[in-house]
Amino acid sequence: MDQNKKTILKSFSPVKILIPVLLGLAATAWLFVRDDKVGELKGIVDANVWWLIAAVGVLVIRDAGYMYRIRHLTDKFLTWRNSIDVIMLWEFASAITPSVVGGTTVATIILNKEGLPLGKSLAYVMLTAVLDNMFFIVAAPIALLVSQGQVFPTFNLEPSDVSKLQTAFYISYGLIAIYTFIMIYALFMNPRAFKWLLLKVTSIRFLRKWRVNAFQHGNEIMWASQQLKGNNFNYWAKAVVSTIFVWSARYFLLNCLIAAFTDVTLSEHMLIISRNLIFWIVMLIAVTPGGAGIVEMAFPSFFGLFLGGFSTIVVVLYRLITYYPYLVLGSVFLPKWIAKVFGRHHKESEVSV
């Protein structure tokens, strides 16, 4: 079996899909039992339906933005149809892998099997990571400044817990910054030195079996770096704007859900967005697939101030809209995509023979 196919099937195994579902459901059930919120599910009936529709609309717009961005980054090599496959499977991979790992390895294989050379596939995945992380690096200090210290939650938290949360944020932020600047260095400043580092690392005895691959990837990154450097201002402007757009949409979706259950002022909308940014930077170091269980548990502390008794209901709706659908959609898209790309590869092999 094709090694890439083995990797895809292993990454998307039923067990890996079941784990985040069980973790999320367990955490949600615990929240309802702990806070005695079962009877308050009827509050959904009184929610503002237009804000709920807006939340779904923002989700669709966000995914359309992701499709536009990956198509633009690949210089329209991907069709709109292929872009849908890539984004759905990418989101699927992110949903079933720990946030600290993400779906980058699988995303590289997905782009490669769509016809992009491996070097370019890796470069585009790295580029999306750099763009996303630069958004965090720039936006987080702005959120801290605008919120004037209110960005870290104190709702139902002990001072020691707030301190731990702040520590987790700064650790996550620091790791993101280090990773991002290494990637910027590899792609745009000195890919040859990055290749040397890969070879140096794989010269260690227990890593030597990856030395050939390191040499190959080093060469591909050097070539991809040259391709990326040749892009004009319009290319980079659209890449940056589309990144800001998709992440703004991702965050504003929660604003829509909160506004469906309670009146939210403009200043509160800004604070919710700021807290959401800090929330997800902290969640990036989550060790569970897609942050399952951890997101549900931490959510009331961050946003309970705005929701009161509806925080548990909103976190359930939030995960139902932004997380679980990708588990379902990914399970639908995956078999068709595997049949398409690996079936095509098999036919091409028969023709070459």
Short mmCIF file of C-alpha atoms in Angstrom, two decimals, residues 49-316:
data_model
loop_
_atom_site.label_atom_id
_atom_site.label_comp_id
_atom_site.label_asym_id
_atom_site.label_seq_id
_atom_site.Cartn_x
_atom_site.Cartn_y
_atom_site.Cartn_z
CA VAL A 49 -33.00 32.90 15.95
CA TRP A 50 -31.45 35.60 13.74
CA TRP A 51 -28.23 35.57 15.72
CA LEU A 52 -28.17 31.76 15.50
CA ILE A 53 -28.61 31.96 11.73
CA ALA A 54 -25.86 34.59 11.65
CA ALA A 55 -23.54 32.18 13.51
CA VAL A 56 -24.07 29.48 10.88
CA GLY A 57 -23.65 32.07 8.12
CA VAL A 58 -20.35 33.26 9.62
CA LEU A 59 -19.15 29.63 9.72
CA VAL A 60 -19.92 29.16 6.02
CA ILE A 61 -18.23 32.47 5.16
CA ARG A 62 -15.18 31.50 7.21
CA ASP A 63 -14.79 28.19 5.39
CA ALA A 64 -15.24 29.96 2.06
CA GLY A 65 -12.42 32.27 3.15
CA TYR A 66 -10.20 29.28 3.90
CA MET A 67 -10.95 27.85 0.46
CA TYR A 68 -10.16 31.17 -1.19
CA ARG A 69 -6.89 31.46 0.73
CA ILE A 70 -5.55 27.99 -0.09
CA ARG A 71 -6.55 28.45 -3.73
CA HIS A 72 -4.82 31.83 -3.82
CA LEU A 73 -1.67 30.55 -2.08
CA THR A 74 -1.36 27.77 -4.67
CA ASP A 75 -1.72 30.33 -7.49
CA LYS A 76 -5.11 28.81 -8.37
CA PHE A 77 -3.55 25.40 -9.00
CA LEU A 78 -6.40 24.00 -6.91
CA THR A 79 -9.88 24.29 -8.35
CA TRP A 80 -12.72 25.42 -6.11
CA ARG A 81 -13.88 21.80 -5.93
CA ASN A 82 -10.43 20.59 -4.90
CA SER A 83 -10.18 23.43 -2.39
CA ILE A 84 -13.35 22.18 -0.70
CA ASP A 85 -11.82 18.71 -0.33
CA VAL A 86 -8.56 20.12 1.03
CA ILE A 87 -10.20 22.38 3.64
CA MET A 88 -12.74 19.79 4.81
CA LEU A 89 -10.06 17.14 5.25
CA TRP A 90 -7.67 19.66 6.83
CA GLU A 91 -10.32 20.67 9.37
CA PHE A 92 -11.07 16.99 9.92
CA ALA A 93 -7.40 16.28 10.63
CA SER A 94 -7.22 19.23 13.04
CA ALA A 95 -10.35 17.99 14.83
CA ILE A 96 -8.91 14.55 15.60
CA THR A 97 -5.34 15.53 16.47
CA PRO A 98 -4.11 17.42 19.55
CA SER A 99 -4.09 21.19 19.03
CA VAL A 100 -0.37 21.27 19.75
CA VAL A 101 0.18 18.89 16.80
CA GLY A 102 -2.51 20.06 14.39
CA GLY A 103 -3.13 18.51 10.99
CA THR A 104 -0.04 19.82 9.21
CA THR A 105 1.50 16.46 8.27
CA VAL A 106 -1.76 15.18 6.84
CA ALA A 107 -2.38 18.55 5.11
CA THR A 108 0.97 18.23 3.32
CA ILE A 109 0.02 14.78 2.03
CA ILE A 110 -3.43 16.03 0.99
CA LEU A 111 -1.96 18.86 -1.09
CA ASN A 112 0.64 16.53 -2.55
CA LYS A 113 -1.98 14.00 -3.61
CA GLU A 114 -3.95 16.83 -5.24
CA GLY A 115 -1.06 17.14 -7.67
CA LEU A 116 1.28 19.66 -6.02
CA PRO A 117 4.97 18.68 -5.71
CA LEU A 118 5.89 17.64 -2.18
CA GLY A 119 8.18 20.63 -1.69
CA LYS A 120 5.46 23.07 -2.64
CA SER A 121 2.88 21.21 -0.54
CA LEU A 122 5.11 21.49 2.49
CA ALA A 123 5.85 25.14 1.75
CA TYR A 124 2.15 26.07 1.47
CA VAL A 125 1.31 24.26 4.70
CA MET A 126 4.19 26.00 6.43
CA LEU A 127 3.08 29.31 4.93
CA THR A 128 -0.48 28.94 6.23
CA ALA A 129 0.96 28.15 9.66
CA VAL A 130 3.18 31.23 9.50
CA LEU A 131 0.27 33.45 8.42
CA ASP A 132 -2.03 32.08 11.14
CA ASN A 133 0.61 32.37 13.83
CA MET A 134 1.59 35.89 12.79
CA PHE A 135 -2.07 36.82 13.25
CA PHE A 136 -1.86 35.53 16.84
CA ILE A 137 1.50 37.22 17.48
CA VAL A 138 0.25 40.62 16.29
CA ALA A 139 -3.36 40.43 17.52
CA ALA A 140 -2.65 39.19 21.06
CA PRO A 141 -0.77 42.31 22.24
CA ILE A 142 -3.49 44.46 20.68
CA ALA A 143 -6.13 42.48 22.59
CA LEU A 144 -4.19 42.89 25.83
CA LEU A 145 -3.89 46.63 25.23
CA VAL A 146 -7.49 47.23 24.17
CA SER A 147 -8.99 45.16 27.00
CA GLN A 148 -6.91 47.00 29.63
CA GLY A 149 -6.29 43.86 31.65
CA GLN A 150 -9.82 42.43 31.37
CA VAL A 151 -8.86 39.90 28.74
CA PHE A 152 -7.92 37.28 31.35
CA PRO A 153 -11.05 35.90 33.03
CA THR A 154 -11.64 36.06 36.78
CA PHE A 155 -15.20 34.66 36.70
CA ASN A 156 -15.47 31.78 39.22
CA LEU A 157 -11.67 31.55 39.39
CA GLU A 158 -9.29 31.76 42.32
CA PRO A 159 -6.38 34.23 42.00
CA SER A 160 -4.00 31.28 41.75
CA ASP A 161 -6.01 29.88 38.82
CA VAL A 162 -5.88 33.23 37.03
CA SER A 163 -2.12 33.26 37.51
CA LYS A 164 -1.82 29.74 36.07
CA LEU A 165 -3.96 30.78 33.10
CA GLN A 166 -1.74 33.77 32.43
CA THR A 167 1.33 31.55 32.64
CA ALA A 168 -0.21 29.08 30.16
CA PHE A 169 -0.96 31.96 27.79
CA TYR A 170 2.57 33.36 27.87
CA ILE A 171 4.09 29.89 27.41
CA SER A 172 1.82 29.18 24.44
CA TYR A 173 2.46 32.63 22.97
CA GLY A 174 6.22 32.16 23.35
CA LEU A 175 6.17 28.74 21.68
CA ILE A 176 4.11 30.11 18.80
CA ALA A 177 6.54 33.00 18.34
CA ILE A 178 9.62 30.72 18.38
CA TYR A 179 8.09 28.26 15.91
CA THR A 180 6.93 31.06 13.61
CA PHE A 181 10.28 32.81 13.46
CA ILE A 182 12.04 29.51 12.74
CA MET A 183 9.63 28.93 9.84
CA ILE A 184 10.14 32.47 8.56
CA TYR A 185 13.88 31.92 8.71
CA ALA A 186 13.60 28.60 6.85
CA LEU A 187 11.29 29.87 4.12
CA PHE A 188 12.42 33.43 3.53
CA MET A 189 15.87 34.06 4.98
CA ASN A 190 18.23 31.08 4.90
CA PRO A 191 16.71 27.79 3.72
CA ARG A 192 20.21 26.38 3.19
CA ALA A 193 21.00 26.77 6.90
CA PHE A 194 17.67 25.13 7.74
CA LYS A 195 18.58 22.20 5.52
CA TRP A 196 21.93 21.96 7.33
CA LEU A 197 20.08 21.88 10.65
CA LEU A 198 17.81 19.06 9.44
CA LEU A 199 20.86 17.04 8.39
CA LYS A 200 22.63 17.79 11.65
CA VAL A 201 19.65 16.64 13.71
CA THR A 202 19.23 13.45 11.68
CA SER A 203 22.90 12.62 12.14
CA ILE A 204 21.99 11.56 15.69
CA ARG A 205 22.04 7.76 15.83
CA PHE A 206 18.36 7.07 16.57
CA LEU A 207 17.27 9.64 13.93
CA ARG A 208 19.54 8.48 11.10
CA LYS A 209 16.81 6.49 9.37
CA TRP A 210 15.19 9.84 8.47
CA ARG A 211 18.41 11.35 7.10
CA VAL A 212 17.58 10.68 3.45
CA ASN A 213 14.13 12.21 3.90
CA ALA A 214 15.69 15.18 5.69
CA PHE A 215 18.04 15.72 2.77
CA GLN A 216 15.13 15.52 0.32
CA HIS A 217 12.89 17.84 2.34
CA GLY A 218 15.75 20.28 2.80
CA ASN A 219 16.17 20.50 -0.96
CA GLU A 220 12.43 20.88 -1.48
CA ILE A 221 12.20 23.68 1.11
CA MET A 222 15.07 25.49 -0.59
CA TRP A 223 13.29 25.22 -3.93
CA ALA A 224 9.93 26.19 -2.43
CA SER A 225 11.56 29.17 -0.74
CA GLN A 226 12.66 30.45 -4.13
CA GLN A 227 9.11 30.03 -5.44
CA LEU A 228 7.60 31.97 -2.54
CA LYS A 229 10.16 34.77 -2.80
CA GLY A 230 9.12 35.39 -6.40
CA ASN A 231 5.58 36.41 -5.48
CA ASN A 232 4.56 40.04 -5.81
CA PHE A 233 2.97 42.45 -3.34
CA ASN A 234 -0.55 41.57 -4.52
CA TYR A 235 0.03 37.91 -3.64
CA TRP A 236 1.16 38.69 -0.10
CA ALA A 237 -1.51 41.36 0.45
CA LYS A 238 -4.29 38.92 -0.44
CA ALA A 239 -2.70 36.21 1.71
CA VAL A 240 -2.56 38.52 4.74
CA VAL A 241 -6.05 40.00 4.24
CA SER A 242 -7.64 36.57 3.76
CA THR A 243 -5.92 35.34 6.95
CA ILE A 244 -7.25 38.29 8.95
CA PHE A 245 -10.68 37.68 7.44
CA VAL A 246 -10.93 33.96 8.29
CA TRP A 247 -9.72 34.38 11.86
CA SER A 248 -11.96 37.38 12.48
CA ALA A 249 -14.90 35.31 11.23
CA ARG A 250 -13.85 32.38 13.43
CA TYR A 251 -13.89 34.59 16.50
CA PHE A 252 -17.04 36.57 15.64
CA LEU A 253 -19.04 33.35 15.40
CA LEU A 254 -18.96 33.09 19.19
CA ASN A 255 -20.16 36.69 19.46
CA CYS A 256 -23.22 35.70 17.43
CA LEU A 257 -24.01 32.78 19.75
CA ILE A 258 -23.61 34.87 22.90
CA ALA A 259 -25.75 37.66 21.43
CA ALA A 260 -28.47 35.08 20.73
CA PHE A 261 -28.95 34.57 24.48
CA THR A 262 -28.15 37.96 25.99
CA ASP A 263 -27.83 41.62 25.03
CA VAL A 264 -24.24 42.49 24.17
CA THR A 265 -22.90 46.03 23.89
CA LEU A 266 -20.25 47.07 21.36
CA SER A 267 -17.54 47.21 24.04
CA GLU A 268 -18.56 43.73 25.24
CA HIS A 269 -18.35 42.45 21.67
CA MET A 270 -14.77 43.70 21.52
CA LEU A 271 -13.93 42.12 24.87
CA ILE A 272 -15.44 38.79 23.79
CA ILE A 273 -13.30 38.79 20.64
CA SER A 274 -10.21 39.66 22.71
CA ARG A 275 -10.90 36.89 25.20
CA ASN A 276 -11.58 34.45 22.39
CA LEU A 277 -8.15 35.22 20.95
CA ILE A 278 -6.45 34.59 24.31
CA PHE A 279 -8.64 31.51 24.83
CA TRP A 280 -7.48 29.85 21.61
CA ILE A 281 -3.83 30.74 22.11
CA VAL A 282 -4.03 28.89 25.43
CA MET A 283 -5.92 26.03 23.76
CA LEU A 284 -3.13 25.61 21.20
CA ILE A 285 -1.13 23.71 23.83
CA ALA A 286 -4.07 21.40 24.60
CA VAL A 287 -3.06 17.74 24.52
CA THR A 288 -6.46 16.30 23.59
CA PRO A 289 -7.70 15.95 19.99
CA GLY A 290 -9.18 19.26 18.88
CA GLY A 291 -9.01 20.42 22.49
CA ALA A 292 -11.97 18.11 23.21
CA GLY A 293 -12.99 18.21 26.85
CA ILE A 294 -10.57 21.04 27.69
CA VAL A 295 -12.47 23.60 25.61
CA GLU A 296 -15.76 22.65 27.23
CA MET A 297 -14.28 22.89 30.73
CA ALA A 298 -12.47 26.21 30.23
CA PHE A 299 -15.25 27.94 28.29
CA PRO A 300 -17.47 29.01 31.25
CA SER A 301 -14.56 30.73 32.98
CA PHE A 302 -13.75 32.81 29.90
CA PHE A 303 -17.27 33.68 28.79
CA GLY A 304 -19.59 32.94 31.72
CA LEU A 305 -19.42 36.63 32.69
CA PHE A 306 -21.44 37.49 29.56
CA LEU A 307 -23.80 34.52 29.66
CA GLY A 308 -24.56 33.73 33.27
CA GLY A 309 -26.79 30.65 33.33
CA PHE A 310 -26.53 30.12 29.57
CA SER A 311 -22.77 29.44 29.41
CA THR A 312 -23.15 25.65 29.36
CA ILE A 313 -25.81 25.78 26.66
CA VAL A 314 -23.72 28.11 24.51
CA VAL A 315 -20.56 26.00 24.75
CA VAL A 316 -22.61 23.00 23.59
#
